[in-house]
CSV table of C-alpha atoms in Angstrom, one decimal:
chain,number,residue,atom,x,y,z
A,56,MET,CA,74.0,99.0,124.8
A,57,ARG,CA,74.1,95.4,123.5
A,58,LEU,CA,74.5,94.3,119.9
A,59,ASP,CA,71.1,92.7,119.9
A,60,GLU,CA,69.5,96.0,120.8
A,61,VAL,CA,71.0,97.9,117.8
A,62,ASN,CA,69.1,98.7,114.6
A,63,TRP,CA,72.0,98.1,112.3
A,64,ALA,CA,70.2,99.5,109.2
A,65,ARG,CA,69.6,102.9,110.9
A,66,LEU,CA,72.9,103.0,112.7
A,67,LEU,CA,75.1,102.1,109.8
A,68,PRO,CA,73.7,103.8,106.7
A,69,TYR,CA,77.0,103.4,104.9
A,70,SER,CA,77.1,99.6,105.2
A,71,ARG,CA,75.3,97.0,103.1
A,72,GLY,CA,73.1,96.1,106.0
A,73,ASN,CA,73.9,92.3,105.9
A,74,GLU,CA,74.3,90.4,109.1
A,75,ASP,CA,76.7,87.6,107.8
A,76,ALA,CA,80.2,86.9,109.1
A,77,GLU,CA,81.7,89.6,106.8
A,78,PHE,CA,79.6,92.4,108.4
A,79,GLU,CA,82.1,93.0,111.1
A,80,HIS,CA,84.9,93.6,108.5
A,81,ASP,CA,82.6,96.0,106.5
A,82,PHE,CA,81.6,97.7,109.7
A,83,VAL,CA,85.2,98.7,110.6
A,84,ALA,CA,86.5,99.2,107.1
A,85,GLN,CA,83.8,101.7,106.0
A,86,PHE,CA,83.9,103.7,109.2
A,87,LYS,CA,87.7,104.3,108.9
A,88,VAL,CA,86.9,107.2,106.6
A,89,SER,CA,83.5,108.3,107.8
A,90,TYR,CA,83.7,108.3,111.7
A,91,LEU,CA,85.1,111.8,111.7
A,92,VAL,CA,81.8,113.3,110.4
A,93,LEU,CA,79.5,111.4,112.8
A,94,PRO,CA,77.6,113.4,115.4
A,95,VAL,CA,78.5,112.8,119.1
A,96,GLU,CA,75.5,110.6,119.7
A,97,MET,CA,76.4,108.3,116.9
A,98,ARG,CA,80.0,108.3,117.9
A,99,ILE,CA,79.1,107.2,121.4
A,100,LYS,CA,77.0,104.4,120.1
A,101,LEU,CA,79.7,103.3,117.8
A,102,CYS,CA,82.2,103.2,120.6
A,103,CYS,CA,79.9,101.1,122.7
A,104,ILE,CA,79.4,98.6,119.9
A,105,LEU,CA,83.1,98.3,119.2
A,106,TYR,CA,83.8,97.9,122.9
A,107,GLU,CA,81.3,95.0,123.1
A,108,LEU,CA,82.6,93.4,119.9
A,109,THR,CA,86.1,93.6,121.4
A,110,THR,CA,85.3,92.3,124.9
A,111,THR,CA,82.4,89.9,124.6
A,112,HIS,CA,82.4,88.4,121.2
A,113,THR,CA,84.7,85.7,119.8
A,114,LEU,CA,86.3,87.3,116.7
A,115,ASP,CA,89.0,86.1,114.5
A,116,LEU,CA,92.4,87.9,114.8
A,117,THR,CA,91.8,90.1,111.8
A,118,ALA,CA,88.4,91.4,112.9
A,119,PHE,CA,89.6,91.7,116.5
A,120,SER,CA,92.6,93.8,115.4
A,121,MET,CA,90.4,96.1,113.2
A,122,CYS,CA,87.9,96.6,116.1
A,123,CYS,CA,90.7,97.5,118.5
A,124,ALA,CA,92.4,99.8,116.1
A,125,MET,CA,89.2,101.6,115.2
A,126,LEU,CA,88.1,102.0,118.8
A,127,ALA,CA,91.5,103.3,119.9
A,128,ARG,CA,91.5,105.8,117.0
A,129,MET,CA,88.2,107.2,118.1
A,130,LEU,CA,89.1,107.4,121.8
A,131,ARG,CA,92.4,109.1,120.9
A,132,ARG,CA,90.6,112.3,119.8
A,133,GLU,CA,90.2,114.0,123.2
A,134,ASP,CA,88.5,117.0,121.6
A,135,ARG,CA,85.6,114.8,120.3
A,136,LEU,CA,84.9,112.4,123.2
A,137,THR,CA,85.3,113.0,127.0
A,138,ALA,CA,84.7,110.9,130.1
A,139,GLN,CA,81.4,112.7,130.5
A,140,ASP,CA,80.2,111.1,127.3
A,141,ILE,CA,81.0,107.5,127.9
A,142,THR,CA,82.5,105.1,130.5
A,143,PHE,CA,83.9,101.6,130.1
A,144,ASP,CA,84.0,98.7,132.4
A,145,TRP,CA,87.7,98.0,133.0
A,146,ARG,CA,87.1,94.4,134.1
A,147,LYS,CA,86.2,93.2,130.6
A,148,LEU,CA,89.6,94.3,129.2
A,149,TYR,CA,91.3,93.0,132.3
A,150,ASP,CA,89.8,89.6,131.8
A,151,LEU,CA,91.0,89.6,128.2
A,152,VAL,CA,94.6,90.4,129.2
A,153,ARG,CA,94.7,88.0,132.1
A,154,ASN,CA,93.3,85.1,130.0
A,155,ILE,CA,96.3,85.6,127.6
A,156,VAL,CA,99.1,86.2,130.0
A,157,VAL,CA,97.9,83.7,132.6
A,158,PRO,CA,95.9,81.2,130.6
A,159,LYS,CA,93.9,78.5,132.3
A,160,ILE,CA,94.4,76.1,129.4
A,161,TRP,CA,97.2,75.6,127.0
A,162,GLN,CA,97.2,78.0,124.1
A,163,ASP,CA,97.8,76.4,120.7
A,164,ASN,CA,99.0,79.5,118.9
A,165,PRO,CA,101.2,81.7,121.3
A,166,ILE,CA,102.3,84.0,118.4
A,167,GLN,CA,98.7,84.8,117.6
A,168,GLN,CA,98.0,85.4,121.3
A,169,ARG,CA,100.9,87.8,121.5
A,170,SER,CA,99.6,89.8,118.5
A,171,LYS,CA,96.2,90.0,120.1
A,172,LEU,CA,97.7,91.1,123.4
A,173,LYS,CA,99.5,94.0,121.7
A,174,ASN,CA,96.2,95.2,120.2
A,175,ILE,CA,94.5,95.0,123.7
A,176,VAL,CA,97.3,96.9,125.4
A,177,ASP,CA,97.2,99.7,122.8
A,178,LEU,CA,93.4,99.9,123.3
A,179,ILE,CA,93.8,100.0,127.1
A,180,CYS,CA,96.2,102.9,126.9
A,181,GLU,CA,93.6,105.0,125.1
A,182,ALA,CA,90.6,103.7,127.1
A,183,ASN,CA,92.1,104.3,130.5
A,184,ARG,CA,90.7,107.9,130.7
A,185,PHE,CA,87.2,106.5,130.2
A,186,PHE,CA,87.4,104.1,133.2
A,187,PRO,CA,85.4,105.4,136.2
A,188,GLN,CA,87.5,107.2,138.8
A,189,SER,CA,86.2,104.8,141.5
A,190,ALA,CA,87.7,101.9,139.6
A,191,ALA,CA,91.2,102.7,141.1
A,192,MET,CA,90.3,101.1,144.4
A,193,GLU,CA,88.8,98.1,142.6
A,194,VAL,CA,92.0,97.7,140.6
A,195,PHE,CA,94.1,97.8,143.8
A,196,GLU,CA,91.8,95.3,145.5
A,197,GLU,CA,92.1,93.0,142.6
A,198,LEU,CA,95.9,93.2,141.9
A,199,LEU,CA,97.6,93.8,145.3
A,200,PRO,CA,96.7,90.4,146.7
A,201,GLN,CA,98.3,88.8,143.6
A,202,ILE,CA,101.8,90.2,144.5
A,203,GLN,CA,104.2,87.4,145.4
A,204,PHE,CA,107.6,88.6,146.5
A,205,ASN,CA,109.1,85.2,145.9
A,206,SER,CA,108.1,85.3,142.2
A,207,MET,CA,109.7,88.2,140.3
A,208,ASP,CA,107.7,87.3,137.1
A,209,ARG,CA,104.4,87.7,138.9
A,210,GLN,CA,105.6,91.0,140.4
A,211,ILE,CA,106.4,92.4,137.0
A,212,LEU,CA,103.1,91.3,135.6
A,213,THR,CA,101.2,92.9,138.5
A,214,VAL,CA,103.0,96.2,138.1
A,215,GLN,CA,102.3,96.3,134.4
A,216,LEU,CA,98.7,95.7,135.0
A,217,LEU,CA,98.6,98.5,137.6
A,218,THR,CA,100.1,100.9,135.1
A,219,LEU,CA,97.5,99.9,132.5
A,220,PHE,CA,94.3,99.9,134.5
A,221,VAL,CA,94.6,102.4,137.3
A,222,PRO,CA,92.6,105.5,136.2
A,223,THR,CA,94.8,108.6,136.1
A,224,ALA,CA,92.6,111.2,134.5
A,225,ARG,CA,90.8,113.9,136.4
A,226,PRO,CA,87.1,113.6,137.2
A,227,PRO,CA,84.8,115.3,134.6
A,228,LYS,CA,83.8,118.9,135.2
A,229,GLY,CA,81.2,119.4,137.9
A,230,VAL,CA,82.1,116.1,139.6
A,231,GLU,CA,83.6,116.4,143.1
A,232,LEU,CA,86.3,114.2,144.4
A,233,VAL,CA,85.3,111.4,146.9
A,234,THR,CA,88.1,111.4,149.4
A,235,SER,CA,87.0,108.5,151.6
A,236,GLY,CA,85.2,105.2,151.3
A,237,PRO,CA,85.5,102.3,148.9
A,238,GLN,CA,84.4,104.5,146.0
A,239,SER,CA,87.1,107.1,146.6
A,240,THR,CA,88.2,109.0,143.5
A,241,ASP,CA,91.0,111.0,145.1
A,242,PRO,CA,94.5,109.9,143.8
A,243,GLN,CA,96.1,111.3,147.0
A,244,ARG,CA,94.6,108.3,148.8
A,245,TRP,CA,96.2,105.6,146.9
A,246,LEU,CA,99.4,107.3,145.7
A,247,PRO,CA,101.3,106.3,149.0
A,248,THR,CA,100.4,102.7,148.1
A,249,ILE,CA,102.3,103.1,144.8
A,250,PHE,CA,105.4,104.4,146.5
A,251,SER,CA,105.2,101.6,149.2
A,252,LEU,CA,105.0,99.0,146.4
A,253,TRP,CA,107.9,100.7,144.7
A,254,SER,CA,110.1,100.6,147.8
A,255,PHE,CA,109.2,97.0,148.9
A,256,ASN,CA,110.5,95.3,145.8
A,257,LEU,CA,114.2,95.0,144.8
A,258,ARG,CA,113.9,98.4,143.1
A,259,THR,CA,115.3,97.1,139.8
A,260,SER,CA,115.2,99.1,136.6
A,261,VAL,CA,112.2,97.2,135.3
A,262,PHE,CA,110.0,98.2,138.3
A,263,ASP,CA,111.3,101.8,138.2
A,264,ALA,CA,110.4,102.1,134.5
A,265,TYR,CA,106.8,101.0,134.9
A,266,LEU,CA,106.1,102.7,138.2
A,267,MET,CA,107.7,106.0,137.2
A,268,ASN,CA,105.5,105.9,134.0
A,269,LEU,CA,102.4,105.5,136.2
A,270,VAL,CA,103.4,108.3,138.6
A,271,THR,CA,104.3,110.6,135.7
A,272,THR,CA,101.1,110.0,133.8
A,273,LEU,CA,99.2,110.7,137.0
A,274,VAL,CA,101.0,114.0,137.6
A,275,LEU,CA,100.4,115.0,133.9
A,276,GLU,CA,96.7,114.1,133.9
A,277,GLN,CA,96.0,115.9,137.2
A,278,ARG,CA,97.3,119.2,135.8
A,279,GLY,CA,98.8,120.7,138.8
A,280,GLN,CA,96.3,119.4,141.4
A,281,LEU,CA,98.4,116.5,142.7
A,282,LYS,CA,100.8,117.4,145.4
A,283,LEU,CA,103.8,115.1,146.1
A,284,THR,CA,105.8,115.3,149.3
A,285,ASN,CA,109.5,116.1,149.3
A,286,GLU,CA,110.3,112.5,150.3
A,287,GLN,CA,108.4,111.2,147.3
A,288,LEU,CA,110.2,113.7,145.0
A,289,ARG,CA,113.6,112.5,146.2
A,290,PHE,CA,112.6,108.9,145.8
A,291,VAL,CA,111.7,109.5,142.1
A,292,PHE,CA,114.9,111.4,141.5
A,293,ALA,CA,116.9,108.7,143.0
A,294,SER,CA,115.2,106.2,140.7
A,295,GLY,CA,115.7,108.4,137.7
A,296,LEU,CA,119.4,108.8,138.4
A,297,HIS,CA,119.8,105.0,138.2
A,298,PHE,CA,118.1,105.0,134.8
A,299,PHE,CA,121.2,106.4,133.2
A,300,ASN,CA,123.4,103.5,134.4
A,301,LEU,CA,126.3,105.9,135.1
A,302,PRO,CA,129.7,104.3,136.1
A,303,VAL,CA,129.7,105.7,139.6
A,304,SER,CA,130.9,102.5,141.3
A,305,ARG,CA,133.7,100.0,140.9
A,306,GLY,CA,131.5,97.1,139.9
A,307,ALA,CA,128.0,96.2,138.9
A,308,ALA,CA,127.6,94.0,142.0
A,309,THR,CA,127.2,97.1,144.1
A,310,LEU,CA,124.2,98.2,142.1
A,311,PRO,CA,121.1,96.2,143.3
A,312,ARG,CA,119.0,97.5,140.4
A,313,ASN,CA,121.1,95.5,137.9
A,314,ILE,CA,119.6,92.3,139.4
A,315,SER,CA,116.8,92.8,136.9
A,316,MET,CA,119.1,91.9,134.0
A,317,GLN,CA,118.8,88.2,135.1
A,318,LEU,CA,115.0,88.4,135.1
A,319,ARG,CA,114.3,89.6,131.6
A,320,ASP,CA,114.4,86.3,129.8
A,321,SER,CA,112.0,84.6,132.3
A,322,SER,CA,109.6,87.5,132.4
A,323,GLY,CA,109.7,88.3,128.6
A,324,VAL,CA,106.4,86.5,128.0
A,325,TYR,CA,104.6,88.9,130.3
A,326,ARG,CA,106.4,92.1,129.1
A,327,MET,CA,103.9,94.6,127.8
A,328,GLN,CA,104.6,98.2,126.6
A,329,ALA,CA,103.6,100.8,129.1
A,330,GLY,CA,103.4,103.6,126.6
A,331,ALA,CA,102.6,104.2,122.9
A,332,GLY,CA,105.0,101.5,121.6
A,333,LEU,CA,108.2,103.2,122.5
A,334,PRO,CA,111.3,101.2,123.5
A,335,LEU,CA,111.9,100.8,127.2
A,336,LYS,CA,115.0,103.0,127.3
A,337,GLU,CA,113.3,105.8,125.5
A,338,GLU,CA,110.3,105.5,127.8
A,339,ARG,CA,112.5,105.8,130.8
A,340,ALA,CA,114.1,109.0,129.6
A,341,HIS,CA,110.8,110.4,128.5
A,342,SER,CA,109.0,109.6,131.7
A,343,PHE,CA,111.7,111.1,133.9
A,344,ALA,CA,111.8,114.3,131.9
A,345,ARG,CA,108.0,114.7,132.0
A,346,PHE,CA,108.0,114.1,135.7
A,347,ILE,CA,110.6,116.9,136.2
A,348,VAL,CA,108.8,119.4,134.0
A,349,TYR,CA,105.3,118.8,135.3
A,350,THR,CA,106.1,118.7,139.0
A,351,MET,CA,108.0,122.0,138.9
A,352,HIS,CA,105.8,124.8,140.2
A,353,ASP,CA,107.8,127.0,142.5
A,354,GLU,CA,111.2,127.6,144.0
A,355,SER,CA,110.5,126.1,147.4
A,356,SER,CA,113.2,124.3,149.3
A,357,GLY,CA,113.4,120.6,148.6
A,358,GLY,CA,111.2,121.0,145.6
A,359,THR,CA,111.7,119.7,142.0
A,360,LEU,CA,113.8,122.7,140.9
A,361,GLU,CA,116.3,122.3,143.8
A,362,LEU,CA,116.5,118.5,143.2
A,363,PHE,CA,117.0,119.1,139.5
A,364,GLU,CA,119.9,121.5,140.2
A,365,GLN,CA,121.5,118.8,142.3
A,366,LEU,CA,120.9,116.3,139.6
A,367,VAL,CA,122.6,118.5,137.0
A,368,GLN,CA,125.7,118.9,139.2
A,369,MET,CA,125.9,115.1,139.4
A,370,ILE,CA,125.5,114.2,135.7
A,371,GLU,CA,127.2,117.3,134.2
A,372,PRO,CA,130.7,115.5,133.9
A,373,PHE,CA,129.1,112.7,131.8
A,374,TYR,CA,127.9,115.3,129.2
A,375,HIS,CA,131.5,116.3,128.5
A,376,PRO,CA,132.7,115.3,125.0
A,377,SER,CA,135.7,113.4,126.3
A,378,ASN,CA,133.5,111.4,128.7
A,379,ASN,CA,131.6,109.4,126.0
A,380,GLY,CA,130.2,106.0,126.8
A,381,ALA,CA,127.1,103.7,126.7
A,382,TRP,CA,125.2,106.3,128.8
A,383,SER,CA,125.7,109.2,126.3
A,384,GLY,CA,122.6,108.3,124.1
A,385,LEU,CA,120.3,108.1,127.0
A,386,LEU,CA,121.5,111.3,128.5
A,387,ALA,CA,121.1,113.1,125.2
A,388,ARG,CA,117.5,111.8,124.8
A,389,PHE,CA,116.7,112.8,128.3
A,390,LEU,CA,117.9,116.4,127.6
A,391,ARG,CA,115.9,116.6,124.4
A,392,HIS,CA,112.7,115.4,126.1
A,393,LEU,CA,113.3,118.0,128.9
A,394,ALA,CA,113.4,120.9,126.5
A,395,LYS,CA,110.5,119.6,124.4
A,396,GLU,CA,108.2,119.0,127.4
A,397,LEU,CA,109.1,122.4,128.8
A,398,LEU,CA,108.1,124.0,125.6
A,399,GLN,CA,104.8,122.1,125.4
A,400,ARG,CA,103.9,123.0,128.9
A,401,SER,CA,104.6,126.6,128.4
A,402,ARG,CA,102.5,126.7,125.3
A,403,ALA,CA,99.6,124.9,127.0
A,404,GLU,CA,99.6,127.2,130.0
A,405,ALA,CA,99.7,130.2,127.8
A,406,ALA,CA,96.6,129.2,125.9
A,407,GLU,CA,93.3,130.9,126.8
A,408,ASP,CA,91.5,127.7,127.5
A,409,CYS,CA,94.1,126.4,129.9
A,410,GLU,CA,92.6,124.5,132.8
A,411,VAL,CA,95.6,124.5,135.1
A,412,PRO,CA,95.1,126.6,138.2
A,413,VAL,CA,97.1,129.9,138.1
A,414,ASP,CA,99.1,129.0,141.3
A,415,ALA,CA,100.2,125.7,139.7
A,416,ARG,CA,101.5,127.2,136.4
A,417,LEU,CA,105.1,127.6,135.6
A,418,SER,CA,106.4,131.0,136.6
A,419,ARG,CA,108.8,133.0,134.4
A,420,SER,CA,111.6,133.0,137.0
A,421,VAL,CA,111.4,129.2,137.4
A,422,ARG,CA,111.3,128.6,133.7
A,423,ARG,CA,114.4,130.8,133.1
A,424,ARG,CA,116.3,129.0,135.8
A,425,LEU,CA,115.4,125.7,134.2
A,426,VAL,CA,116.4,126.9,130.8
A,427,VAL,CA,119.8,127.9,132.1
A,428,LEU,CA,120.4,124.5,133.6
A,429,VAL,CA,119.4,122.6,130.5
A,430,ARG,CA,121.5,125.0,128.3
A,431,THR,CA,124.6,124.2,130.3
A,432,LEU,CA,124.3,120.5,129.5
A,433,ALA,CA,123.3,121.2,125.9
A,434,MET,CA,126.3,123.3,125.3
A,435,LEU,CA,128.5,120.4,126.4
A,436,LEU,CA,126.6,118.0,124.3
A,437,LEU,CA,127.0,120.2,121.3
A,438,PHE,CA,130.6,118.9,120.7
A,439,SER,CA,129.9,115.2,121.5
A,440,LYS,CA,131.7,112.5,119.5
A,441,GLY,CA,128.4,110.9,118.5
A,442,GLU,CA,126.3,112.3,115.7
A,443,ASP,CA,123.0,111.4,117.3
A,444,SER,CA,124.0,113.2,120.5
A,445,VAL,CA,125.0,116.3,118.5
A,446,SER,CA,121.7,116.2,116.6
A,447,MET,CA,119.8,115.9,119.9
A,448,SER,CA,121.7,118.9,121.3
A,449,HIS,CA,120.5,120.9,118.2
A,450,SER,CA,116.9,120.0,118.9
A,451,THR,CA,117.3,120.9,122.6
A,452,LEU,CA,118.8,124.3,121.9
A,453,LYS,CA,116.1,125.0,119.3
A,454,HIS,CA,113.3,124.3,121.8
A,455,LEU,CA,115.0,126.4,124.5
A,456,ALA,CA,115.5,129.3,122.0
A,457,GLU,CA,111.7,129.4,121.4
A,458,LEU,CA,111.2,129.8,125.2
A,459,GLU,CA,113.9,132.2,126.2
A,460,PRO,CA,115.9,133.5,123.1
A,461,ASP,CA,117.9,136.0,125.1
A,462,LEU,CA,119.3,133.2,127.2
A,463,ILE,CA,120.3,131.0,124.3
A,464,PHE,CA,121.5,133.0,121.2
A,465,ARG,CA,124.3,135.1,122.8
A,466,PRO,CA,126.1,132.3,124.6
A,467,LEU,CA,125.5,129.9,121.7
A,468,LEU,CA,127.0,132.3,119.2
A,469,ASP,CA,130.0,133.0,121.4
A,470,THR,CA,130.6,129.3,121.7
A,471,LEU,CA,130.3,128.8,117.9
A,472,TYR,CA,132.6,131.6,117.0
A,473,THR,CA,135.2,130.3,119.4
A,474,ALA,CA,134.9,126.8,117.9
A,475,ILE,CA,135.2,128.1,114.3
A,476,ASP,CA,138.3,130.1,115.1
A,477,SER,CA,140.0,127.2,116.8
A,478,VAL,CA,142.8,125.6,114.8
A,479,THR,CA,143.7,122.6,117.1
A,480,GLU,CA,140.1,121.4,117.7
A,481,THR,CA,138.8,120.7,114.3
A,482,HIS,CA,136.0,118.5,115.6
A,483,ARG,CA,134.4,121.5,117.3
A,484,MET,CA,134.5,123.4,114.1
A,485,ILE,CA,132.6,120.6,112.3
A,486,SER,CA,129.9,120.5,115.0
A,487,ALA,CA,129.6,124.3,114.9
A,488,MET,CA,129.1,124.3,111.2
């Protein structure tokens, strides 16, 4: 639907009906409070209009920001709009982003362009599930030829664009997957390409953060229907282990991922947030935790549960209170995200309207083993020297207690009683209280 085809007076009964330059502001401002009561048909028309305003019309920064915020707010309500109701052309948003980060002419106001870019990125994060599933192959055909291994800045930009524009949502109900051809909608076809790109670069922490976010989002959206090989699982766990920056070597020179520290200043102009505005370190911990929780389905050899048990054995010494360092905060956030995501998945799969296949749901035995592993680390973190780490251990134990109270309360109370009775370790008593 184009703007010149819309009967404004009928579509917007709450507006003044004028067509002057102020109409765009009135359009967004008045629907901030009235869009929730609109019927589905009117909501779809409104989304089409806002999308066209955002992508094809030259608006000032204020009107553009309001249109982006309004459209993102409407698309965020998954219970009100689905991919069956509306689809968007990803190229329009891609052209907007590319014209800002790779301008053909000099931009007079780079600060204003950066503010506009942030609004576009926030909108793309919400509009991604409305891109057609066949757009994935189009995105790869557009972006992969742009990769230049002799230019790290361009590589970072390409990876960021991949994480933003590759559709990760499942096809709508009743739509079958197309497994071959240029219009393929099966993620299993292009997932090896992601891992190949991941392994071909220098495997720095910057690439790991964005590509893990893409793989994690894909696993989460597919709801148990995406199968990763054991090699791919080990690859992601190896990358996740490097996120923590643990002092496991004599010098930073032996860690090739630290090369990215020298690239941040030169690539900062292209840096875009991959998630909902979270800091990069928090996004790393959150993405890795979500990947672990949502790829855990059974107790098979070489699966996620076995790899996580090995990971716990490697990082357990760094949770000890006497082994405090720069890595402590990231490890604590990782543990809190693990427990929170595990609780959310258990609640979602226990609901009556759960769409996850029965064979892909988390079994009780696997969940109890995972709770015991996380409990071991949380008990060590309980007496950490940092107040933030102690607070995160409280949140972790709270989430675990909602899942398996019999595995948490008895060992927790025994630990607390011992800490309170201790005379020589006063810091343990303070944490226990």
